[in-house]
Amino acid sequence: MWSANSYGFSFVISNESRSGPGLHGQPGFVASWRLIDLNRPAIRVGGSPFKTFAEAEKACEEMLKHLTDDRAG
């Protein structure tokens, strides 16, 4: 599992599999985000699950850009 905080947002990438330890679901890397200040459930980043960690990380970066552009406008 990977997590990062930036500009008031928290991002998490987890690895899901159908069996074994960790989260169970469709296999791949699931990216999600939420506002740090609000105690609400995380929102799954579109496209999840991703085949690679790099794809999930890029999706988080794009989502952060989208979210911060919305705040500026």
PDB file of C-alpha atoms in Angstrom:
ATOM      1  CA  MET A   1       0.000   0.000   0.000  1.00  0.00           C
ATOM      2  CA  TRP A   2       1.192   3.540  -0.844  1.00  0.00           C
ATOM      3  CA  SER A   3      -0.133   6.869   0.409  1.00  0.00           C
ATOM      4  CA  ALA A   4       0.655  10.534  -0.103  1.00  0.00           C
ATOM      5  CA  ASN A   5      -0.793  13.887   0.953  1.00  0.00           C
ATOM      6  CA  SER A   6      -0.724  17.064  -1.091  1.00  0.00           C
ATOM      7  CA  TYR A   7      -2.714  20.326  -1.190  1.00  0.00           C
ATOM      8  CA  GLY A   8      -5.211  19.030   1.386  1.00  0.00           C
ATOM      9  CA  PHE A   9      -5.867  15.759  -0.412  1.00  0.00           C
ATOM     10  CA  SER A  10      -4.902  12.226   0.592  1.00  0.00           C
ATOM     11  CA  PHE A  11      -4.164   9.597  -2.065  1.00  0.00           C
ATOM     12  CA  VAL A  12      -3.829   5.844  -1.565  1.00  0.00           C
ATOM     13  CA  ILE A  13      -2.815   3.069  -3.943  1.00  0.00           C
ATOM     14  CA  SER A  14      -3.524  -0.493  -2.887  1.00  0.00           C
ATOM     15  CA  ASN A  15      -2.917  -3.796  -4.622  1.00  0.00           C
ATOM     16  CA  GLU A  16      -6.019  -5.961  -4.877  1.00  0.00           C
ATOM     17  CA  SER A  17      -6.134  -9.650  -5.683  1.00  0.00           C
ATOM     18  CA  ARG A  18      -8.772 -12.352  -5.686  1.00  0.00           C
ATOM     19  CA  SER A  19      -6.905 -14.318  -3.004  1.00  0.00           C
ATOM     20  CA  GLY A  20      -4.057 -13.904  -0.567  1.00  0.00           C
ATOM     21  CA  PRO A  21      -3.361 -11.071   1.892  1.00  0.00           C
ATOM     22  CA  GLY A  22      -4.665  -7.554   1.445  1.00  0.00           C
ATOM     23  CA  LEU A  23      -7.762  -6.255  -0.268  1.00  0.00           C
ATOM     24  CA  HIS A  24      -9.848  -8.654  -2.324  1.00  0.00           C
ATOM     25  CA  GLY A  25     -11.445  -7.624  -5.591  1.00  0.00           C
ATOM     26  CA  GLN A  26     -10.583  -7.301  -9.232  1.00  0.00           C
ATOM     27  CA  PRO A  27      -6.792  -7.755  -9.537  1.00  0.00           C
ATOM     28  CA  GLY A  28      -4.682  -4.634  -9.975  1.00  0.00           C
ATOM     29  CA  PHE A  29      -3.644  -1.366  -8.354  1.00  0.00           C
ATOM     30  CA  VAL A  30      -6.580   0.650  -7.030  1.00  0.00           C
ATOM     31  CA  ALA A  31      -6.080   4.385  -6.566  1.00  0.00           C
ATOM     32  CA  SER A  32      -8.358   6.503  -4.380  1.00  0.00           C
ATOM     33  CA  TRP A  33      -8.451  10.000  -2.901  1.00  0.00           C
ATOM     34  CA  ARG A  34     -10.251  12.073  -0.268  1.00  0.00           C
ATOM     35  CA  LEU A  35     -10.012  15.469   1.376  1.00  0.00           C
ATOM     36  CA  ILE A  36      -7.775  15.288   4.437  1.00  0.00           C
ATOM     37  CA  ASP A  37      -9.949  17.599   6.568  1.00  0.00           C
ATOM     38  CA  LEU A  38     -13.223  15.729   6.062  1.00  0.00           C
ATOM     39  CA  ASN A  39     -13.999  12.372   7.612  1.00  0.00           C
ATOM     40  CA  ARG A  40     -15.566  10.867   4.496  1.00  0.00           C
ATOM     41  CA  PRO A  41     -14.990   7.689   2.511  1.00  0.00           C
ATOM     42  CA  ALA A  42     -12.352   7.728  -0.196  1.00  0.00           C
ATOM     43  CA  ILE A  43     -13.342   8.076  -3.858  1.00  0.00           C
ATOM     44  CA  ARG A  44     -11.915   5.621  -6.363  1.00  0.00           C
ATOM     45  CA  VAL A  45      -9.892   7.217  -9.151  1.00  0.00           C
ATOM     46  CA  GLY A  46     -11.407   6.497 -12.562  1.00  0.00           C
ATOM     47  CA  GLY A  47      -9.721   3.658 -14.410  1.00  0.00           C
ATOM     48  CA  SER A  48      -8.991   1.628 -11.268  1.00  0.00           C
ATOM     49  CA  PRO A  49      -7.799  -1.043 -11.011  1.00  0.00           C
ATOM     50  CA  PHE A  50      -4.659  -0.348 -13.038  1.00  0.00           C
ATOM     51  CA  LYS A  51      -2.319  -3.036 -14.363  1.00  0.00           C
ATOM     52  CA  THR A  52       0.814  -1.327 -13.009  1.00  0.00           C
ATOM     53  CA  PHE A  53       1.720   0.814 -10.024  1.00  0.00           C
ATOM     54  CA  ALA A  54       3.101   3.470 -12.402  1.00  0.00           C
ATOM     55  CA  GLU A  55      -0.286   3.782 -14.121  1.00  0.00           C
ATOM     56  CA  ALA A  56      -2.029   4.174 -10.756  1.00  0.00           C
ATOM     57  CA  GLU A  57       0.498   6.788  -9.614  1.00  0.00           C
ATOM     58  CA  LYS A  58       0.059   8.773 -12.837  1.00  0.00           C
ATOM     59  CA  ALA A  59      -3.731   8.647 -12.371  1.00  0.00           C
ATOM     60  CA  CYS A  60      -3.300  10.100  -8.855  1.00  0.00           C
ATOM     61  CA  GLU A  61      -1.126  12.902 -10.232  1.00  0.00           C
ATOM     62  CA  GLU A  62      -3.713  13.692 -12.919  1.00  0.00           C
ATOM     63  CA  MET A  63      -6.527  13.651 -10.362  1.00  0.00           C
ATOM     64  CA  LEU A  64      -4.608  16.024  -8.085  1.00  0.00           C
ATOM     65  CA  LYS A  65      -4.070  18.378 -11.025  1.00  0.00           C
ATOM     66  CA  HIS A  66      -7.791  18.256 -11.832  1.00  0.00           C
ATOM     67  CA  LEU A  67      -8.788  18.833  -8.204  1.00  0.00           C
ATOM     68  CA  THR A  68      -6.408  21.751  -7.680  1.00  0.00           C
ATOM     69  CA  ASP A  69      -7.408  23.349 -11.011  1.00  0.00           C
ATOM     70  CA  ASP A  70     -11.040  23.227  -9.823  1.00  0.00           C
ATOM     71  CA  ARG A  71     -10.109  25.002  -6.569  1.00  0.00           C
ATOM     72  CA  ALA A  72      -8.255  27.768  -8.445  1.00  0.00           C
ATOM     73  CA  GLY A  73     -11.164  28.452 -10.801  1.00  0.00           C
TER      74      GLY A  73
END
